[in-house]
Amino acid sequence: MKFWGDDRGQSIQVGAILLFGILIIAMGTYQAQVVPSSNAAVEFEHAQQVEGEFIDLRSSVLTAARTGNPQSTALTLGTRYPRRTFFVNPPPATGTVSTGSDQTLRIENATISGGGNVEAFWDAHDLNFTTQSIRYVPRYNEYDNPPELVYEHSLVAAEFDRSVLTRTGQTTVENDELSLTLIDGKLTESGVGTRGIDTEVLSQNARSVSIDSTGDPIVLILPTTVDGADKRTDLAEEWEAEIETNATVTALDNESAIRIELTSENVSLRLSQIGVGADTTPTDESAGYITAVGDRTVPPGEEFTVEVRDEFNNPVADAT
């Protein structure tokens, strides 16, 4: 014997099972599609944020070099995803900011003029300088092909898998002046949270010296950590677009560097060195020289003023 109430109870059970199944399918779809898409949007927003902060770091380096005042920049290395009660997030996205290995920046077909100890000092020294890059590398879970950010020689570039795009202008070559800001130190910061990146002034950009061509055009060789010949060609084109004066920019085939050939036979040179992270080496008078300043036609026996400079042509305070 079968009762109507039994059919109704079975129908309710079947309906509940169907609803539960639909709920499970919906939750699975949400977990598989909506959660990754939402997290990718969070990661993209962080990428925009950290790019702005990395550009601020570039400004801190250049400001410290120009003013002699230490600077500090906050860099948000990674990001966390919003809490989801019934769904699973991947681990937080992280990032790393670090300095690269030492590289050599050089000026070719040039000599420093000006007479006196300035010229004598540079006659005994090559126009080669050690510097480093600063690079930010993100580690996202969903955002495909995010760029790595690199600071080199006053310019910030975004390096993708197959291309390079600049994110700022440059201050290295302006009119008839070369302004070289060298990086020293060891920096490695990784994680999710915000890190303060301090810039230490090792040698302030306070003096300029004159550079003359030795016959051939003056050439500036800028090392780069951008990987791959095609991407370095892209970078050279970006550099040429950023330089407002007449200059020819090419990527070197035999080394990781950009070659800038100037048209002017005489330019001024400003040097500075900024420390980032640990193990920085402050400059002092031991590697530099002394030069007369002001009136150099003082009669014998009269007092005159000299300036003690470091190996970057900048005054050394409290020198002995």
PDB file of C-alpha atoms in Angstrom:
ATOM      1  CA  MET A   1       0.000   0.000   0.000  1.00  0.00           C
ATOM      2  CA  LYS A   2       1.381   3.400  -0.971  1.00  0.00           C
ATOM      3  CA  PHE A   3       0.404   6.678   0.628  1.00  0.00           C
ATOM      4  CA  TRP A   4       0.403  10.088  -1.006  1.00  0.00           C
ATOM      5  CA  GLY A   5       2.483  11.501   1.825  1.00  0.00           C
ATOM      6  CA  ASP A   6       5.310   9.088   1.033  1.00  0.00           C
ATOM      7  CA  ASP A   7       5.534  10.402  -2.548  1.00  0.00           C
ATOM      8  CA  ARG A   8       5.625  13.945  -1.276  1.00  0.00           C
ATOM      9  CA  GLY A   9       8.432  13.156   1.148  1.00  0.00           C
ATOM     10  CA  GLN A  10      10.448  11.473  -1.589  1.00  0.00           C
ATOM     11  CA  SER A  11       9.901  14.459  -3.872  1.00  0.00           C
ATOM     12  CA  ILE A  12      11.178  16.815  -1.206  1.00  0.00           C
ATOM     13  CA  GLN A  13      14.262  14.674  -0.702  1.00  0.00           C
ATOM     14  CA  VAL A  14      14.939  14.529  -4.406  1.00  0.00           C
ATOM     15  CA  GLY A  15      14.454  18.277  -4.673  1.00  0.00           C
ATOM     16  CA  ALA A  16      16.823  18.904  -1.810  1.00  0.00           C
ATOM     17  CA  ILE A  17      19.439  16.698  -3.408  1.00  0.00           C
ATOM     18  CA  LEU A  18      19.051  18.522  -6.722  1.00  0.00           C
ATOM     19  CA  LEU A  19      19.345  21.917  -5.045  1.00  0.00           C
ATOM     20  CA  PHE A  20      22.411  20.756  -3.138  1.00  0.00           C
ATOM     21  CA  GLY A  21      23.951  19.499  -6.357  1.00  0.00           C
ATOM     22  CA  ILE A  22      23.212  22.784  -8.106  1.00  0.00           C
ATOM     23  CA  LEU A  23      24.786  24.648  -5.168  1.00  0.00           C
ATOM     24  CA  ILE A  24      27.910  22.484  -5.321  1.00  0.00           C
ATOM     25  CA  ILE A  25      28.210  23.043  -9.074  1.00  0.00           C
ATOM     26  CA  ALA A  26      27.718  26.798  -8.635  1.00  0.00           C
ATOM     27  CA  MET A  27      30.317  26.947  -5.889  1.00  0.00           C
ATOM     28  CA  GLY A  28      32.741  24.916  -7.983  1.00  0.00           C
ATOM     29  CA  THR A  29      32.214  27.240 -10.928  1.00  0.00           C
ATOM     30  CA  TYR A  30      32.719  30.274  -8.700  1.00  0.00           C
ATOM     31  CA  GLN A  31      35.924  28.767  -7.273  1.00  0.00           C
ATOM     32  CA  ALA A  32      37.270  27.838 -10.705  1.00  0.00           C
ATOM     33  CA  GLN A  33      36.337  31.011 -12.607  1.00  0.00           C
ATOM     34  CA  VAL A  34      35.258  33.940 -10.451  1.00  0.00           C
ATOM     35  CA  VAL A  35      37.893  33.619  -7.699  1.00  0.00           C
ATOM     36  CA  PRO A  36      40.881  33.515 -10.121  1.00  0.00           C
ATOM     37  CA  SER A  37      39.454  36.403 -12.144  1.00  0.00           C
ATOM     38  CA  SER A  38      38.893  38.479  -9.000  1.00  0.00           C
ATOM     39  CA  ASN A  39      42.390  37.682  -7.734  1.00  0.00           C
ATOM     40  CA  ALA A  40      43.902  38.612 -11.092  1.00  0.00           C
ATOM     41  CA  ALA A  41      42.213  42.020 -10.771  1.00  0.00           C
ATOM     42  CA  VAL A  42      43.698  42.414  -7.272  1.00  0.00           C
ATOM     43  CA  GLU A  43      47.147  41.546  -8.639  1.00  0.00           C
ATOM     44  CA  PHE A  44      46.821  43.947 -11.568  1.00  0.00           C
ATOM     45  CA  GLU A  45      45.850  46.752  -9.182  1.00  0.00           C
ATOM     46  CA  HIS A  46      48.903  45.954  -7.063  1.00  0.00           C
ATOM     47  CA  ALA A  47      51.103  45.992 -10.170  1.00  0.00           C
ATOM     48  CA  GLN A  48      49.923  49.533 -10.899  1.00  0.00           C
ATOM     49  CA  GLN A  49      50.536  50.562  -7.283  1.00  0.00           C
ATOM     50  CA  VAL A  50      54.047  49.110  -7.037  1.00  0.00           C
ATOM     51  CA  GLU A  51      54.995  50.649 -10.379  1.00  0.00           C
ATOM     52  CA  GLY A  52      54.149  54.085  -8.999  1.00  0.00           C
ATOM     53  CA  GLU A  53      56.141  53.357  -5.840  1.00  0.00           C
ATOM     54  CA  PHE A  54      59.112  52.125  -7.885  1.00  0.00           C
ATOM     55  CA  ILE A  55      59.045  55.378  -9.839  1.00  0.00           C
ATOM     56  CA  ASP A  56      59.061  57.175  -6.472  1.00  0.00           C
ATOM     57  CA  LEU A  57      62.192  55.175  -5.600  1.00  0.00           C
ATOM     58  CA  ARG A  58      63.810  56.471  -8.773  1.00  0.00           C
ATOM     59  CA  SER A  59      62.886  60.024  -7.742  1.00  0.00           C
ATOM     60  CA  SER A  60      64.431  59.433  -4.308  1.00  0.00           C
ATOM     61  CA  VAL A  61      67.715  58.355  -5.880  1.00  0.00           C
ATOM     62  CA  LEU A  62      67.893  61.401  -8.147  1.00  0.00           C
ATOM     63  CA  THR A  63      66.771  63.821  -5.417  1.00  0.00           C
ATOM     64  CA  ALA A  64      69.396  62.506  -3.002  1.00  0.00           C
ATOM     65  CA  ALA A  65      72.084  62.870  -5.674  1.00  0.00           C
ATOM     66  CA  ARG A  66      71.061  66.449  -6.435  1.00  0.00           C
ATOM     67  CA  THR A  67      70.412  67.774  -2.911  1.00  0.00           C
ATOM     68  CA  GLY A  68      72.715  65.655  -0.760  1.00  0.00           C
ATOM     69  CA  ASN A  69      69.806  64.770   1.539  1.00  0.00           C
ATOM     70  CA  PRO A  70      68.995  61.091   2.219  1.00  0.00           C
ATOM     71  CA  GLN A  71      65.584  59.953   1.033  1.00  0.00           C
ATOM     72  CA  SER A  72      63.245  57.077   1.831  1.00  0.00           C
ATOM     73  CA  THR A  73      60.602  55.314  -0.251  1.00  0.00           C
ATOM     74  CA  ALA A  74      57.957  52.768   0.760  1.00  0.00           C
ATOM     75  CA  LEU A  75      57.632  49.813  -1.591  1.00  0.00           C
ATOM     76  CA  THR A  76      54.679  47.411  -1.287  1.00  0.00           C
ATOM     77  CA  LEU A  77      56.273  44.151  -2.348  1.00  0.00           C
ATOM     78  CA  GLY A  78      53.167  41.953  -2.566  1.00  0.00           C
ATOM     79  CA  THR A  79      49.444  41.801  -1.945  1.00  0.00           C
ATOM     80  CA  ARG A  80      46.821  39.705  -0.137  1.00  0.00           C
ATOM     81  CA  TYR A  81      43.474  38.633  -1.503  1.00  0.00           C
ATOM     82  CA  PRO A  82      40.105  39.460   0.080  1.00  0.00           C
ATOM     83  CA  ARG A  83      38.777  36.946   2.609  1.00  0.00           C
ATOM     84  CA  ARG A  84      36.319  34.421   1.174  1.00  0.00           C
ATOM     85  CA  THR A  85      34.349  32.401   3.733  1.00  0.00           C
ATOM     86  CA  PHE A  86      33.403  29.431   1.574  1.00  0.00           C
ATOM     87  CA  PHE A  87      36.160  29.607  -1.030  1.00  0.00           C
ATOM     88  CA  VAL A  88      39.905  29.005  -1.169  1.00  0.00           C
ATOM     89  CA  ASN A  89      42.537  31.599  -2.049  1.00  0.00           C
ATOM     90  CA  PRO A  90      46.081  30.828  -3.171  1.00  0.00           C
ATOM     91  CA  PRO A  91      48.966  32.028  -1.000  1.00  0.00           C
ATOM     92  CA  PRO A  92      49.500  35.816  -1.032  1.00  0.00           C
ATOM     93  CA  ALA A  93      51.307  37.275  -4.035  1.00  0.00           C
ATOM     94  CA  THR A  94      54.880  38.264  -3.196  1.00  0.00           C
ATOM     95  CA  GLY A  95      57.624  40.340  -4.764  1.00  0.00           C
ATOM     96  CA  THR A  96      61.352  40.989  -4.523  1.00  0.00           C
ATOM     97  CA  VAL A  97      63.356  44.191  -4.921  1.00  0.00           C
ATOM     98  CA  SER A  98      67.127  43.864  -5.225  1.00  0.00           C
ATOM     99  CA  THR A  99      70.255  45.420  -6.609  1.00  0.00           C
ATOM    100  CA  GLY A 100      72.140  43.652  -9.381  1.00  0.00           C
ATOM    101  CA  SER A 101      75.790  42.780  -9.653  1.00  0.00           C
ATOM    102  CA  ASP A 102      78.442  45.416 -10.308  1.00  0.00           C
ATOM    103  CA  GLN A 103      78.610  46.643 -13.906  1.00  0.00           C
ATOM    104  CA  THR A 104      80.945  49.072 -15.637  1.00  0.00           C
ATOM    105  CA  LEU A 105      79.694  52.305 -17.150  1.00  0.00           C
ATOM    106  CA  ARG A 106      82.261  54.005 -19.361  1.00  0.00           C
ATOM    107  CA  ILE A 107      82.878  57.103 -21.453  1.00  0.00           C
ATOM    108  CA  GLU A 108      84.945  56.590 -24.597  1.00  0.00           C
ATOM    109  CA  ASN A 109      86.823  58.916 -26.968  1.00  0.00           C
ATOM    110  CA  ALA A 110      86.947  61.570 -24.270  1.00  0.00           C
ATOM    111  CA  THR A 111      89.305  63.310 -21.907  1.00  0.00           C
ATOM    112  CA  ILE A 112      88.619  65.646 -18.973  1.00  0.00           C
ATOM    113  CA  SER A 113      90.087  69.108 -19.426  1.00  0.00           C
ATOM    114  CA  GLY A 114      90.447  72.123 -17.162  1.00  0.00           C
ATOM    115  CA  GLY A 115      94.117  72.108 -16.306  1.00  0.00           C
ATOM    116  CA  GLY A 116      95.672  71.772 -12.875  1.00  0.00           C
ATOM    117  CA  ASN A 117      95.021  68.838 -10.624  1.00  0.00           C
ATOM    118  CA  VAL A 118      91.629  68.118 -12.187  1.00  0.00           C
ATOM    119  CA  GLU A 119      93.202  67.271 -15.518  1.00  0.00           C
ATOM    120  CA  ALA A 120      96.204  65.607 -13.881  1.00  0.00           C
ATOM    121  CA  PHE A 121      93.964  63.347 -11.787  1.00  0.00           C
ATOM    122  CA  TRP A 122      91.895  62.181 -14.759  1.00  0.00           C
ATOM    123  CA  ASP A 123      94.927  61.739 -16.988  1.00  0.00           C
ATOM    124  CA  ALA A 124      95.842  58.933 -14.587  1.00  0.00           C
ATOM    125  CA  HIS A 125      92.322  57.459 -14.402  1.00  0.00           C
ATOM    126  CA  ASP A 126      90.017  55.889 -16.968  1.00  0.00           C
ATOM    127  CA  LEU A 127      86.503  57.227 -17.395  1.00  0.00           C
ATOM    128  CA  ASN A 128      85.083  53.941 -16.142  1.00  0.00           C
ATOM    129  CA  PHE A 129      82.625  53.786 -13.241  1.00  0.00           C
ATOM    130  CA  THR A 130      81.027  50.942 -11.302  1.00  0.00           C
ATOM    131  CA  THR A 131      77.261  50.974 -10.869  1.00  0.00           C
ATOM    132  CA  GLN A 132      74.283  48.656 -10.361  1.00  0.00           C
ATOM    133  CA  SER A 133      70.674  48.334 -11.377  1.00  0.00           C
ATOM    134  CA  ILE A 134      67.650  48.042  -9.071  1.00  0.00           C
ATOM    135  CA  ARG A 135      65.014  45.487 -10.088  1.00  0.00           C
ATOM    136  CA  TYR A 136      61.558  44.561  -8.816  1.00  0.00           C
ATOM    137  CA  VAL A 137      60.250  41.072  -9.635  1.00  0.00           C
ATOM    138  CA  PRO A 138      56.586  40.192  -8.859  1.00  0.00           C
ATOM    139  CA  ARG A 139      55.350  36.667  -8.194  1.00  0.00           C
ATOM    140  CA  TYR A 140      51.651  36.611  -8.942  1.00  0.00           C
ATOM    141  CA  ASN A 141      49.334  33.603  -9.004  1.00  0.00           C
ATOM    142  CA  GLU A 142      46.886  34.710 -11.698  1.00  0.00           C
ATOM    143  CA  TYR A 143      48.180  37.803 -13.545  1.00  0.00           C
ATOM    144  CA  ASP A 144      49.954  36.449 -16.626  1.00  0.00           C
ATOM    145  CA  ASN A 145      53.172  38.030 -17.931  1.00  0.00           C
ATOM    146  CA  PRO A 146      53.501  40.915 -15.463  1.00  0.00           C
ATOM    147  CA  PRO A 147      56.512  43.139 -16.195  1.00  0.00           C
ATOM    148  CA  GLU A 148      59.628  43.267 -14.078  1.00  0.00           C
ATOM    149  CA  LEU A 149      60.602  46.837 -13.208  1.00  0.00           C
ATOM    150  CA  VAL A 150      64.203  47.937 -13.578  1.00  0.00           C
ATOM    151  CA  TYR A 151      65.931  51.215 -12.662  1.00  0.00           C
ATOM    152  CA  GLU A 152      69.103  51.965 -14.612  1.00  0.00           C
ATOM    153  CA  HIS A 153      70.870  55.275 -15.227  1.00  0.00           C
ATOM    154  CA  SER A 154      67.925  57.500 -14.177  1.00  0.00           C
ATOM    155  CA  LEU A 155      65.366  55.586 -16.276  1.00  0.00           C
ATOM    156  CA  VAL A 156      62.701  53.108 -15.185  1.00  0.00           C
ATOM    157  CA  ALA A 157      61.706  50.439 -17.693  1.00  0.00           C
ATOM    158  CA  ALA A 158      59.116  47.668 -17.615  1.00  0.00           C
ATOM    159  CA  GLU A 159      60.610  44.451 -18.950  1.00  0.00           C
ATOM    160  CA  PHE A 160      58.105  41.946 -20.352  1.00  0.00           C
ATOM    161  CA  ASP A 161      58.854  38.510 -21.773  1.00  0.00           C
ATOM    162  CA  ARG A 162      59.355  39.863 -25.286  1.00  0.00           C
ATOM    163  CA  SER A 163      59.507  43.648 -25.048  1.00  0.00           C
ATOM    164  CA  VAL A 164      60.646  46.629 -22.981  1.00  0.00           C
ATOM    165  CA  LEU A 165      58.778  49.873 -22.381  1.00  0.00           C
ATOM    166  CA  THR A 166      60.055  52.917 -20.504  1.00  0.00           C
ATOM    167  CA  ARG A 167      58.002  54.241 -17.619  1.00  0.00           C
ATOM    168  CA  THR A 168      59.923  57.495 -16.993  1.00  0.00           C
ATOM    169  CA  GLY A 169      62.174  59.916 -18.774  1.00  0.00           C
ATOM    170  CA  GLN A 170      65.938  60.083 -18.273  1.00  0.00           C
ATOM    171  CA  THR A 171      68.315  62.701 -16.864  1.00  0.00           C
ATOM    172  CA  THR A 172      71.591  61.120 -17.977  1.00  0.00           C
ATOM    173  CA  VAL A 173      71.956  63.036 -21.267  1.00  0.00           C
ATOM    174  CA  GLU A 174      70.479  66.530 -21.279  1.00  0.00           C
ATOM    175  CA  ASN A 175      71.604  69.275 -23.625  1.00  0.00           C
ATOM    176  CA  ASP A 176      75.427  69.315 -23.397  1.00  0.00           C
ATOM    177  CA  GLU A 177      75.629  67.678 -19.983  1.00  0.00           C
ATOM    178  CA  LEU A 178      76.121  64.120 -18.793  1.00  0.00           C
ATOM    179  CA  SER A 179      74.767  63.451 -15.315  1.00  0.00           C
ATOM    180  CA  LEU A 180      75.689  59.989 -14.076  1.00  0.00           C
ATOM    181  CA  THR A 181      74.142  58.706 -10.841  1.00  0.00           C
ATOM    182  CA  LEU A 182      75.948  55.548  -9.750  1.00  0.00           C
ATOM    183  CA  ILE A 183      74.402  52.948  -7.423  1.00  0.00           C
ATOM    184  CA  ASP A 184      76.346  51.145  -4.682  1.00  0.00           C
ATOM    185  CA  GLY A 185      75.312  48.663  -2.002  1.00  0.00           C
ATOM    186  CA  LYS A 186      73.485  45.378  -1.566  1.00  0.00           C
ATOM    187  CA  LEU A 187      69.697  45.373  -1.378  1.00  0.00           C
ATOM    188  CA  THR A 188      67.436  42.311  -1.202  1.00  0.00           C
ATOM    189  CA  GLU A 189      63.908  42.560   0.183  1.00  0.00           C
ATOM    190  CA  SER A 190      61.217  39.929  -0.408  1.00  0.00           C
ATOM    191  CA  GLY A 191      57.724  39.264   0.904  1.00  0.00           C
ATOM    192  CA  VAL A 192      54.203  40.629   0.941  1.00  0.00           C
ATOM    193  CA  GLY A 193      54.341  43.711   3.130  1.00  0.00           C
ATOM    194  CA  THR A 194      55.704  47.218   2.718  1.00  0.00           C
ATOM    195  CA  ARG A 195      59.435  47.856   2.959  1.00  0.00           C
ATOM    196  CA  GLY A 196      61.182  51.184   3.427  1.00  0.00           C
ATOM    197  CA  ILE A 197      64.015  51.664   0.919  1.00  0.00           C
ATOM    198  CA  ASP A 198      66.542  54.265   2.111  1.00  0.00           C
ATOM    199  CA  THR A 199      68.968  56.090  -0.174  1.00  0.00           C
ATOM    200  CA  GLU A 200      72.320  57.141   1.287  1.00  0.00           C
ATOM    201  CA  VAL A 201      74.326  59.970  -0.276  1.00  0.00           C
ATOM    202  CA  LEU A 202      77.860  58.698  -0.822  1.00  0.00           C
ATOM    203  CA  SER A 203      78.879  61.506  -3.191  1.00  0.00           C
ATOM    204  CA  GLN A 204      76.613  64.445  -3.966  1.00  0.00           C
ATOM    205  CA  ASN A 205      76.342  65.810  -7.478  1.00  0.00           C
ATOM    206  CA  ALA A 206      77.895  69.185  -6.588  1.00  0.00           C
ATOM    207  CA  ARG A 207      80.536  69.931  -9.231  1.00  0.00           C
ATOM    208  CA  SER A 208      80.920  69.564 -12.967  1.00  0.00           C
ATOM    209  CA  VAL A 209      84.012  69.096 -15.093  1.00  0.00           C
ATOM    210  CA  SER A 210      84.526  69.571 -18.819  1.00  0.00           C
ATOM    211  CA  ILE A 211      84.903  66.643 -21.228  1.00  0.00           C
ATOM    212  CA  ASP A 212      86.486  67.089 -24.645  1.00  0.00           C
ATOM    213  CA  SER A 213      86.419  64.714 -27.583  1.00  0.00           C
ATOM    214  CA  THR A 214      89.744  63.090 -28.450  1.00  0.00           C
ATOM    215  CA  GLY A 215      88.847  63.184 -32.154  1.00  0.00           C
ATOM    216  CA  ASP A 216      86.072  60.651 -32.608  1.00  0.00           C
ATOM    217  CA  PRO A 217      82.584  61.322 -31.212  1.00  0.00           C
ATOM    218  CA  ILE A 218      82.183  61.036 -27.447  1.00  0.00           C
ATOM    219  CA  VAL A 219      80.476  57.723 -26.635  1.00  0.00           C
ATOM    220  CA  LEU A 220      78.636  56.718 -23.467  1.00  0.00           C
ATOM    221  CA  ILE A 221      78.307  52.979 -22.767  1.00  0.00           C
ATOM    222  CA  LEU A 222      75.485  52.188 -20.336  1.00  0.00           C
ATOM    223  CA  PRO A 223      75.363  48.599 -19.029  1.00  0.00           C
ATOM    224  CA  THR A 224      71.935  47.019 -18.746  1.00  0.00           C
ATOM    225  CA  THR A 225      70.415  43.970 -17.095  1.00  0.00           C
ATOM    226  CA  VAL A 226      67.694  43.732 -19.742  1.00  0.00           C
ATOM    227  CA  ASP A 227      68.024  40.212 -21.116  1.00  0.00           C
ATOM    228  CA  GLY A 228      67.945  39.373 -24.824  1.00  0.00           C
ATOM    229  CA  ALA A 229      69.205  41.098 -27.965  1.00  0.00           C
ATOM    230  CA  ASP A 230      65.725  41.988 -29.256  1.00  0.00           C
ATOM    231  CA  LYS A 231      64.690  43.558 -25.969  1.00  0.00           C
ATOM    232  CA  ARG A 232      67.943  45.523 -25.774  1.00  0.00           C
ATOM    233  CA  THR A 233      67.183  46.854 -29.247  1.00  0.00           C
ATOM    234  CA  ASP A 234      63.767  47.941 -27.967  1.00  0.00           C
ATOM    235  CA  LEU A 235      65.476  49.588 -25.001  1.00  0.00           C
ATOM    236  CA  ALA A 236      67.885  51.476 -27.272  1.00  0.00           C
ATOM    237  CA  GLU A 237      64.938  52.822 -29.269  1.00  0.00           C
ATOM    238  CA  GLU A 238      63.247  53.906 -26.051  1.00  0.00           C
ATOM    239  CA  TRP A 239      66.441  55.675 -24.935  1.00  0.00           C
ATOM    240  CA  GLU A 240      66.760  57.492 -28.264  1.00  0.00           C
ATOM    241  CA  ALA A 241      63.170  58.692 -27.962  1.00  0.00           C
ATOM    242  CA  GLU A 242      63.864  60.051 -24.451  1.00  0.00           C
ATOM    243  CA  ILE A 243      67.059  61.954 -25.365  1.00  0.00           C
ATOM    244  CA  GLU A 244      66.132  65.402 -26.655  1.00  0.00           C
ATOM    245  CA  THR A 245      69.590  66.341 -27.934  1.00  0.00           C
ATOM    246  CA  ASN A 246      71.137  64.906 -31.093  1.00  0.00           C
ATOM    247  CA  ALA A 247      72.495  61.474 -30.271  1.00  0.00           C
ATOM    248  CA  THR A 248      72.610  58.044 -31.876  1.00  0.00           C
ATOM    249  CA  VAL A 249      71.589  55.165 -29.625  1.00  0.00           C
ATOM    250  CA  THR A 250      72.182  51.505 -30.426  1.00  0.00           C
ATOM    251  CA  ALA A 251      72.285  48.200 -28.575  1.00  0.00           C
ATOM    252  CA  LEU A 252      75.679  46.519 -28.526  1.00  0.00           C
ATOM    253  CA  ASP A 253      75.863  43.025 -29.997  1.00  0.00           C
ATOM    254  CA  ASN A 254      78.813  41.810 -27.956  1.00  0.00           C
ATOM    255  CA  GLU A 255      77.742  42.927 -24.466  1.00  0.00           C
ATOM    256  CA  SER A 256      74.681  43.809 -22.418  1.00  0.00           C
ATOM    257  CA  ALA A 257      74.879  47.551 -22.929  1.00  0.00           C
ATOM    258  CA  ILE A 258      73.406  50.552 -24.718  1.00  0.00           C
ATOM    259  CA  ARG A 259      75.746  52.764 -26.776  1.00  0.00           C
ATOM    260  CA  ILE A 260      75.012  56.512 -26.948  1.00  0.00           C
ATOM    261  CA  GLU A 261      77.065  58.502 -29.453  1.00  0.00           C
ATOM    262  CA  LEU A 262      77.012  62.254 -28.867  1.00  0.00           C
ATOM    263  CA  THR A 263      77.373  64.935 -31.514  1.00  0.00           C
ATOM    264  CA  SER A 264      78.880  67.594 -29.245  1.00  0.00           C
ATOM    265  CA  GLU A 265      82.669  67.722 -29.036  1.00  0.00           C
ATOM    266  CA  ASN A 266      82.569  69.267 -25.561  1.00  0.00           C
ATOM    267  CA  VAL A 267      80.159  68.403 -22.730  1.00  0.00           C
ATOM    268  CA  SER A 268      80.128  68.829 -18.967  1.00  0.00           C
ATOM    269  CA  LEU A 269      80.122  65.833 -16.651  1.00  0.00           C
ATOM    270  CA  ARG A 270      78.436  65.520 -13.279  1.00  0.00           C
ATOM    271  CA  LEU A 271      78.918  62.402 -11.159  1.00  0.00           C
ATOM    272  CA  SER A 272      77.217  61.200  -8.011  1.00  0.00           C
ATOM    273  CA  GLN A 273      77.011  57.969  -6.058  1.00  0.00           C
ATOM    274  CA  ILE A 274      74.007  56.793  -4.050  1.00  0.00           C
ATOM    275  CA  GLY A 275      74.001  53.905  -1.595  1.00  0.00           C
ATOM    276  CA  VAL A 276      71.039  51.539  -1.399  1.00  0.00           C
ATOM    277  CA  GLY A 277      70.780  48.758   1.171  1.00  0.00           C
ATOM    278  CA  ALA A 278      73.791  47.428   3.096  1.00  0.00           C
ATOM    279  CA  ASP A 279      77.550  47.303   2.477  1.00  0.00           C
ATOM    280  CA  THR A 280      77.841  50.791   1.017  1.00  0.00           C
ATOM    281  CA  THR A 281      81.242  52.474   0.834  1.00  0.00           C
ATOM    282  CA  PRO A 282      81.276  56.227   1.545  1.00  0.00           C
ATOM    283  CA  THR A 283      83.758  58.203  -0.510  1.00  0.00           C
ATOM    284  CA  ASP A 284      86.537  60.239   1.105  1.00  0.00           C
ATOM    285  CA  GLU A 285      89.606  62.240   0.132  1.00  0.00           C
ATOM    286  CA  SER A 286      91.924  59.227  -0.058  1.00  0.00           C
ATOM    287  CA  ALA A 287      90.948  58.390  -3.640  1.00  0.00           C
ATOM    288  CA  GLY A 288      90.522  61.961  -4.873  1.00  0.00           C
ATOM    289  CA  TYR A 289      92.545  65.119  -5.366  1.00  0.00           C
ATOM    290  CA  ILE A 290      92.972  68.755  -4.348  1.00  0.00           C
ATOM    291  CA  THR A 291      92.307  71.628  -6.716  1.00  0.00           C
ATOM    292  CA  ALA A 292      92.476  75.395  -6.459  1.00  0.00           C
ATOM    293  CA  VAL A 293      89.167  77.256  -6.543  1.00  0.00           C
ATOM    294  CA  GLY A 294      88.336  80.891  -7.061  1.00  0.00           C
ATOM    295  CA  ASP A 295      91.092  83.311  -8.099  1.00  0.00           C
ATOM    296  CA  ARG A 296      94.065  81.339  -9.406  1.00  0.00           C
ATOM    297  CA  THR A 297      96.213  84.413 -10.115  1.00  0.00           C
ATOM    298  CA  VAL A 298      97.228  84.987  -6.492  1.00  0.00           C
ATOM    299  CA  PRO A 299     100.807  86.352  -6.203  1.00  0.00           C
ATOM    300  CA  PRO A 300     103.419  84.086  -4.633  1.00  0.00           C
ATOM    301  CA  GLY A 301     103.323  84.130  -0.865  1.00  0.00           C
ATOM    302  CA  GLU A 302      99.612  85.032  -0.687  1.00  0.00           C
ATOM    303  CA  GLU A 303      96.875  82.717   0.586  1.00  0.00           C
ATOM    304  CA  PHE A 304      94.491  81.004  -1.794  1.00  0.00           C
ATOM    305  CA  THR A 305      91.655  78.505  -1.478  1.00  0.00           C
ATOM    306  CA  VAL A 306      91.714  74.845  -2.433  1.00  0.00           C
ATOM    307  CA  GLU A 307      89.001  72.219  -2.468  1.00  0.00           C
ATOM    308  CA  VAL A 308      89.387  68.557  -1.619  1.00  0.00           C
ATOM    309  CA  ARG A 309      87.392  66.361  -4.002  1.00  0.00           C
ATOM    310  CA  ASP A 310      86.597  62.656  -4.089  1.00  0.00           C
ATOM    311  CA  GLU A 311      87.004  60.393  -7.119  1.00  0.00           C
ATOM    312  CA  PHE A 312      83.706  61.718  -8.507  1.00  0.00           C
ATOM    313  CA  ASN A 313      84.897  65.358  -8.549  1.00  0.00           C
ATOM    314  CA  ASN A 314      82.681  66.321  -5.610  1.00  0.00           C
ATOM    315  CA  PRO A 315      83.810  68.201  -2.455  1.00  0.00           C
ATOM    316  CA  VAL A 316      84.598  66.149   0.651  1.00  0.00           C
ATOM    317  CA  ALA A 317      83.402  67.710   3.898  1.00  0.00           C
ATOM    318  CA  ASP A 318      85.826  67.882   6.837  1.00  0.00           C
ATOM    319  CA  ALA A 319      88.671  66.480   4.768  1.00  0.00           C
ATOM    320  CA  THR A 320      92.135  66.281   6.278  1.00  0.00           C
TER     321      THR A 320
END
